[in-house]
Coordinates of C-alpha atoms and ligand atoms in Angstrom, one line a residue:
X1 CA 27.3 5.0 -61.2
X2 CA 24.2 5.0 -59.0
X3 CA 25.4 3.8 -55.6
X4 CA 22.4 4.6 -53.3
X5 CA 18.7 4.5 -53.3
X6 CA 16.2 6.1 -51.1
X7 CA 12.8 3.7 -50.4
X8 CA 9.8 6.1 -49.0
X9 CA 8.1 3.8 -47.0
X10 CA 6.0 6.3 -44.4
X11 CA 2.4 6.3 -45.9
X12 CA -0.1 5.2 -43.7
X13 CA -1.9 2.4 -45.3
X14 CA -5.4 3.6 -45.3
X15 CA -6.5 2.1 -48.4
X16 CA -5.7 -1.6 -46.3
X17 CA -6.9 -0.7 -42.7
X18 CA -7.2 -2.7 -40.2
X19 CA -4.6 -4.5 -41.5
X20 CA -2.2 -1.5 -41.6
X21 CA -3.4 -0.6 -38.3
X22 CA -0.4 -2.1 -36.4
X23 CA 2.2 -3.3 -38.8
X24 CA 3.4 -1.0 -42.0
X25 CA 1.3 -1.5 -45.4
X26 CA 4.9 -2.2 -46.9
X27 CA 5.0 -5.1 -44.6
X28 CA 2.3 -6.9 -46.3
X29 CA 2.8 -9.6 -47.9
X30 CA 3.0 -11.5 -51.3
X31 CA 2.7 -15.3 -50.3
X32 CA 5.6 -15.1 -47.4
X33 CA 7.8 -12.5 -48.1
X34 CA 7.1 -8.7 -47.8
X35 CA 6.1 -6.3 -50.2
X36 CA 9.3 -3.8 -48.9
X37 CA 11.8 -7.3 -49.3
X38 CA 11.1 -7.6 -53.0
X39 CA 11.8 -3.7 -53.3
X40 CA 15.0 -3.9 -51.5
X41 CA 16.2 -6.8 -53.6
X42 CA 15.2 -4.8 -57.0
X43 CA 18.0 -2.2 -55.3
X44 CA 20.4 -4.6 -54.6
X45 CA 20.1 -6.4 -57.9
X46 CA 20.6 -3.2 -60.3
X47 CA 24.1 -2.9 -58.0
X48 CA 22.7 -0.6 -55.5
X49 CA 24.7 -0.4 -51.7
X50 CA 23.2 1.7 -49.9
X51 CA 19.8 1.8 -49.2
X52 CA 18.0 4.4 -47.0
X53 CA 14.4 3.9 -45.8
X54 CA 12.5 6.5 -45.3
X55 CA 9.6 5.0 -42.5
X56 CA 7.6 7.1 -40.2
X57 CA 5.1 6.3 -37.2
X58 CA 4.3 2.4 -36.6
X59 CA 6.8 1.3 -39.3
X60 CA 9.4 -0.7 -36.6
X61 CA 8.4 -3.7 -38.6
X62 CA 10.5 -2.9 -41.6
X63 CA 13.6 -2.3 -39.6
X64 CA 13.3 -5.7 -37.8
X65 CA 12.5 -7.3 -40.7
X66 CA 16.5 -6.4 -42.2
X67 CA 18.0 -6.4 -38.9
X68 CA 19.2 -9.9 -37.1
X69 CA 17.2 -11.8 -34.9
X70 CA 18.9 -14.2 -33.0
X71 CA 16.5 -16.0 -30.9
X72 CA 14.8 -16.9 -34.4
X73 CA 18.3 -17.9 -35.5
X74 CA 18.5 -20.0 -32.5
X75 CA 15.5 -21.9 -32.9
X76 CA 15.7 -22.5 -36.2
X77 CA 19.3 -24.1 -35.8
X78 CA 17.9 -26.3 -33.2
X79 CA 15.0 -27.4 -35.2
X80 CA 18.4 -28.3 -38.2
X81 CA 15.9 -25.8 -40.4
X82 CA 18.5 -24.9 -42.6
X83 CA 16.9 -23.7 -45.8
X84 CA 14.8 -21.1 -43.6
X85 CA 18.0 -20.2 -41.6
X86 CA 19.8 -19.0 -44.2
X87 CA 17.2 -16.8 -45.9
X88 CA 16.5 -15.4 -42.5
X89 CA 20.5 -14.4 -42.1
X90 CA 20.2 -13.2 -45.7
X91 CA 17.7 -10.4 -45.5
X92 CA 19.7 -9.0 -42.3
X93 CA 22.8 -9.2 -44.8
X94 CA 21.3 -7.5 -48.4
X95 CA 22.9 -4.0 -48.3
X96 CA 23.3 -1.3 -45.7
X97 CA 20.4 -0.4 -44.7
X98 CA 19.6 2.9 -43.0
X99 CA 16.3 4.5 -41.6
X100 CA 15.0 8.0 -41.2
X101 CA 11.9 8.6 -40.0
X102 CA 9.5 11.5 -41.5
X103 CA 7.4 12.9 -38.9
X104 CA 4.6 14.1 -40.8
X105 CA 2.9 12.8 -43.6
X106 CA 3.7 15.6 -45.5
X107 CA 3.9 13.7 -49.1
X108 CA 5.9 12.2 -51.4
X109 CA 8.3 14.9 -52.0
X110 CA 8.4 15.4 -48.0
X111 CA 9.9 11.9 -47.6
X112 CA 12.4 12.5 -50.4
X113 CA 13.8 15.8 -48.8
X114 CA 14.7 13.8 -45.8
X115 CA 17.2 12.2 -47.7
X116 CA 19.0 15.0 -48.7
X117 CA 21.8 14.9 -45.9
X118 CA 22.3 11.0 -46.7
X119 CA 22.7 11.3 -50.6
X120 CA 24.3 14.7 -50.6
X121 CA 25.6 15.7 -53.4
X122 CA 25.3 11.9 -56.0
X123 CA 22.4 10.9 -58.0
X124 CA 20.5 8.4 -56.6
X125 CA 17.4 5.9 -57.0
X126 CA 13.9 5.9 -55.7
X127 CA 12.1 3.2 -55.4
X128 CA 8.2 3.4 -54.0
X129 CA 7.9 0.8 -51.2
X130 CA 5.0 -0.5 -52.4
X131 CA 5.4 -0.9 -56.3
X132 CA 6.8 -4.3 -56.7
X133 CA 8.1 -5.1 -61.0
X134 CA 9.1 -8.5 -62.4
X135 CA 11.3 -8.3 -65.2
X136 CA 14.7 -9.9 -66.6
X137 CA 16.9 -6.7 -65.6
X138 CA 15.4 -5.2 -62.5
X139 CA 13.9 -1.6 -63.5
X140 CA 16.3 0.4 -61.0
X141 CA 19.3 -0.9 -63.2
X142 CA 17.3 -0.2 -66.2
X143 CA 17.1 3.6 -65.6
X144 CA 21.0 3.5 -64.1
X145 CA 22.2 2.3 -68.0
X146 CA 20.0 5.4 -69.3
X147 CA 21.4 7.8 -66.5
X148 CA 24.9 6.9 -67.2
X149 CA 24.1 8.0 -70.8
X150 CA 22.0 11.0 -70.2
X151 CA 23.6 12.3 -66.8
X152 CA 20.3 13.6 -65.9
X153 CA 16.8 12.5 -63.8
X154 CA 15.0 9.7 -65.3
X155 CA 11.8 8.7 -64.9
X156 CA 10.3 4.9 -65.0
X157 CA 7.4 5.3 -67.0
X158 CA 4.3 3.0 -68.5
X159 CA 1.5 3.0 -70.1
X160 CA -1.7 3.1 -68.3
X161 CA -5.6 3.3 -69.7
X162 CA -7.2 6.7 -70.3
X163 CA -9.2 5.4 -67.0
X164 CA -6.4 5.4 -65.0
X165 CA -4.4 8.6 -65.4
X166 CA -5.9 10.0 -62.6
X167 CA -4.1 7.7 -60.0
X168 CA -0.3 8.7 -61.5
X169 CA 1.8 11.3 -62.0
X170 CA 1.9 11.4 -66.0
X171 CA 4.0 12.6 -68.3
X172 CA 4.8 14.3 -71.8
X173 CA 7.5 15.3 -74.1
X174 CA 9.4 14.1 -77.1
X175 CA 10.3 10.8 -77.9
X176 CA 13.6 10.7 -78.6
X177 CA 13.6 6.6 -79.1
X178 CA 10.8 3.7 -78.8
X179 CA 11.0 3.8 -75.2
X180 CA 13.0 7.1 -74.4
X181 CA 11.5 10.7 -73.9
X182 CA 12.5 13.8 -73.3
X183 CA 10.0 15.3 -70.8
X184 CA 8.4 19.3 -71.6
X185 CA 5.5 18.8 -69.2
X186 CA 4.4 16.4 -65.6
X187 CA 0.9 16.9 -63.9
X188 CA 0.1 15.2 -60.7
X189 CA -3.0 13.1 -61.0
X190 CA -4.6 14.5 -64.0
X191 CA -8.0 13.7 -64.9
X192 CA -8.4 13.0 -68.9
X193 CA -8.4 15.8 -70.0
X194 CA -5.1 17.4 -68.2
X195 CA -3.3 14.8 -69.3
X196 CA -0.4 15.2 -71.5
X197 CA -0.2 11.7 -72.2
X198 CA -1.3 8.1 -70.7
X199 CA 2.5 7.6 -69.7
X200 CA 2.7 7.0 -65.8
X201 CA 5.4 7.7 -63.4
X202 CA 5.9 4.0 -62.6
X203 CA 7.2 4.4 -58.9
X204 CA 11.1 3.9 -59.9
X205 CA 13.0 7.1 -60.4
X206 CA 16.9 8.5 -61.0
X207 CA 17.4 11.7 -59.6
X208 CA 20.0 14.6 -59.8
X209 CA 20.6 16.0 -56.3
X210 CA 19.5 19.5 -58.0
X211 CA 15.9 17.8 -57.3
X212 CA 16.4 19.1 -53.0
X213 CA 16.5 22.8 -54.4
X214 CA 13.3 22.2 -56.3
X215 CA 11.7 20.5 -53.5
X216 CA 12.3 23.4 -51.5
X217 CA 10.7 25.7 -53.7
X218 CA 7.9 23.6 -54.1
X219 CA 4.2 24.5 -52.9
X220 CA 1.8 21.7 -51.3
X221 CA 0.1 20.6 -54.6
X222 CA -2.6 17.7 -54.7
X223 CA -4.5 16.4 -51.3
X224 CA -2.3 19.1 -49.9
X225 CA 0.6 17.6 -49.9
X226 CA 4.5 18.0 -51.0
X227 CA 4.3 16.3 -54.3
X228 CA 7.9 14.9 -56.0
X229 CA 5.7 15.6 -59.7
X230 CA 5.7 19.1 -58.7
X231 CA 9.3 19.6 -57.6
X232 CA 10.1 17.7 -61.1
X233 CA 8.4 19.9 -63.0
X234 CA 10.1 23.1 -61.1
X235 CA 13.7 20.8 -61.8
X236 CA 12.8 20.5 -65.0
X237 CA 13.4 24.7 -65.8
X238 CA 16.9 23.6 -64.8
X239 CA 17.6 21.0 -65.9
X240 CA 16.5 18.5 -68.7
X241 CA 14.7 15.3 -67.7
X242 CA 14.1 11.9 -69.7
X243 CA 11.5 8.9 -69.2
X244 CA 12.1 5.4 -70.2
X245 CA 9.5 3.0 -70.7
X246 CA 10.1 0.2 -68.3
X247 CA 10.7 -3.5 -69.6
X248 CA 8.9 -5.2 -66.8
X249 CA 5.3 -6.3 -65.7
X250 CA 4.5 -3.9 -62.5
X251 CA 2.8 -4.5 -59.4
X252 CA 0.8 -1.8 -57.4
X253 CA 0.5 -3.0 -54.1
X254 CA -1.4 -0.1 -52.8
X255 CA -5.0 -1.1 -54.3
X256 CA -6.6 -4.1 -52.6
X257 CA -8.3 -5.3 -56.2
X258 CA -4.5 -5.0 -57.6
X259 CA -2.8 -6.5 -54.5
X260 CA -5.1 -9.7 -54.6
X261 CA -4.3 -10.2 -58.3
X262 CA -0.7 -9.5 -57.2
X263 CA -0.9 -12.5 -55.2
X264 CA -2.6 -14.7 -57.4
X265 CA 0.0 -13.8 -60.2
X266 CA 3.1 -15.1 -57.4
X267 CA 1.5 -18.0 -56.5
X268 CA 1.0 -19.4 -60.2
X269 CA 4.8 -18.9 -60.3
X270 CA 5.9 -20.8 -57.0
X271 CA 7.3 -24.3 -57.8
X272 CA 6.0 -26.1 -54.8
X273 CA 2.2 -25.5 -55.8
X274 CA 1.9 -24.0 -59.1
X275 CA 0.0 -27.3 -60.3
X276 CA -2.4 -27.6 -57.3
X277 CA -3.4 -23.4 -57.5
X278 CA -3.9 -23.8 -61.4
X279 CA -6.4 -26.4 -60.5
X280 CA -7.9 -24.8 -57.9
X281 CA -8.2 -21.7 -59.7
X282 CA -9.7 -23.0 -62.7
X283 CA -12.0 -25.6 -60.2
X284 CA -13.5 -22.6 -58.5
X285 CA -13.9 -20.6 -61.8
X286 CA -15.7 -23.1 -63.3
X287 CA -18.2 -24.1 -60.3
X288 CA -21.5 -21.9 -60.2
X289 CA -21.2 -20.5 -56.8
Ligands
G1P1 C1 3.1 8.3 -56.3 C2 3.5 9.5 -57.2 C3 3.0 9.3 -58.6 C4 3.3 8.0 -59.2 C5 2.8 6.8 -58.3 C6 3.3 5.5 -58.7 O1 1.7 8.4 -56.1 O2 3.1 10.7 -56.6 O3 3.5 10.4 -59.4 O4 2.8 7.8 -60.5 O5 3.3 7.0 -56.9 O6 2.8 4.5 -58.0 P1 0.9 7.6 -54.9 O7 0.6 6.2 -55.5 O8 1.8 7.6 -53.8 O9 -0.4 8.4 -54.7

C-alpha cells in the first residue's frame, strides 16, 4: 500500500515572472483554486495520508494555503457564507501535510533526497506540483494498483510528439501489455534523435526507497542539475522498473501557452458559466479582430 507522497514544489517559476516573483508558481491558479490544491487532492483521492511538500525560498504561500485561517473563518461566518466556509476548513483538513524546505535549487532529484528521512524505508508517490491530470481514477492510484502488482518503481508515462521529447524525461523498454513497460533505457531531455521512444515521464511516479542510494551516486546531469531520470537509470542496474501509460488527459502548468489552454479547458467545465464561456469563446473566434 502506498501511504505517502512527496510533492516537489521548490522551482522558481521563471518561465511565469513577475508573477512568480512573490508568490510560488504552484500557487497559480486555474479559475480559483491553485494549481498545488488539485495535486494534493489527486494524493488524497488514490488513498494517500501523508503528504510531504517539498517548497523552498518564497513558497509560504503553499503552507498557508493548507493551514487554518481563522480571521477568514470568522468573516466568512459573519457574512452566513457557508458554502465558501466549508471549502476553506476543508483544504486545512485534506491530509497531513508536512513541509521541508530545499535550500538550493539543486534539481529535481535534489528535492526528492530531502525526503528521504520522512519516507524512510516505504515506497512512496511523487507527484510534480505543477502537472495537474483529469481522469476517472486519479493517476497516483493508477500506478499504486500496478505497484502492488509489480512491487517495484513505476513510472507515469504518455505519449508526446517527436517535437516535444526534448521537454521530458523519456523512456524505453519492452512492453509487457498495451499500457505496461518494462524499462531498459531513460534519457533526460533527449533531442530526436536520443530518444528511445516518444513516451514521457508524465510527472507522477512510484518509487522504491532503493531510489535515495541511486540519488546519491548520482552526478549533476542536464542544466547542471541533480536529475531524478538519472538516479532512475542508476536504480534501474538494481532493480527492475516499469511504466504505465496513464488513463487521464494531463495538464502542464509550467508553460504559459499550455497553462492558458489549461484554463480555458476548466472553465468550459464549470457549471455556473459553461454556457456564457462557450459563447463567448466562439463570439470572439468568430469576430475579425
Ligand atoms: C521534470 C522531469 C522530467 C519529466 C517532467 C514532467 O522535468 O525531470 O523527466 O518528464 O518533469 O513534467 P521539468 O518539467 O521539471 O523540467
Amino acid at each position: 500500500m502506498i501511504k505517502k507522497a512527496v510533492i516537489p514544489a521548490a522551482g522558481i517559476g521563471t518561465r511565469f515572472l513577475p508573477a512568480t516573483k512573490a508568490q510560488p508558481k504552484e500557487m497559480l491558479p486555474i479559475i480559483d483554486t491553485p494549481t498545488i490544491q488539485y495535486v494534493v487532492q489527486e494524493a488524497v483521492d488514490s488513498g494517500i495520508e501523508d503528504i510531504l511538500i517539498i517548497s523552498g525560498k518564497g513558497k509560504r504561500a503553499i503552507e498557508d494555503h493548507f493551514d487554518r485561517n481563522f480571521e477568514l473563518e470568522y468573516m466568512l461566518e459573519n457574512k452566513n457564507n457557508g458554502g465558501v466556509l466549508n471549502e476553506i476548513r476543508r483544504i486545512s483538513d485534506m491530509a497531513n501535510i508536512h513541509f521541508i524546505r530545499q535550500k538550493e535549487m539543486k534539481g529535481l532529484g535534489d528535492a526528492i533526497y530531502h525526503a528521504r528521512l520522512h519516507t524512510g524505508d516505504e515506497p512512496f508517490a511523487v507527484l510534480l506540483g505543477d502537472t495537474v491530470i483529469d481522469s476517472i481514477i486519479p493517476v497516483t492510484q493508477q500506478l499504486a494498483d500496478i505497484y502492488n502488482q509489480y512491487q517495484q518503481s513505476i513510472l507515469g508515462v504518455e505519449v508526446v510528439p517527436q517535437e516535444k521529447v526534448n521537454r521530458y524525461g523519456i523512456v524505453g523498454g519492452n512492453n509487457i501489455s498495451d499500457r505496461i513497460m518494462e524499462i531498459s533505457n531513460l534519457v533526460e531531455k533527449p533531442t530526436v534523435k536520443q530518444a528511445p521512444s516518444n513516451l514521457a515521464i508524465a510527472g507522477r511516479y512510484i518509487l522504491t526507497p532503493e531510489i535515495y542510494k541511486a540519488l546519491e551516486q548520482t552526478k549533476p546531469g542536464k542544466n547542471n542539475e541533480l536529475q531524478l531520470t538519472d538516479a532512475l537509470k542508476i536504480l534501474l542496474k538494481r532493480e527492475n522498473i516499469y511504466s504505465y501509460t496513464i488513463e487521464g488527459k494531463r495538464y502542464d502548468i509550467g508553460s504559459k501557452i499550455d497553462y492558458l489552454k489549461t484554463i480555458v479547458e476548466f472553465g468550459l467545465k464549470r457549471k455556473e458559466f459553461s454556457k456564457e464561456f462557450r459563447a463567448f469563446l466562439k463570439e470572439r473566434l468568430s469576430s475579425k479582430n
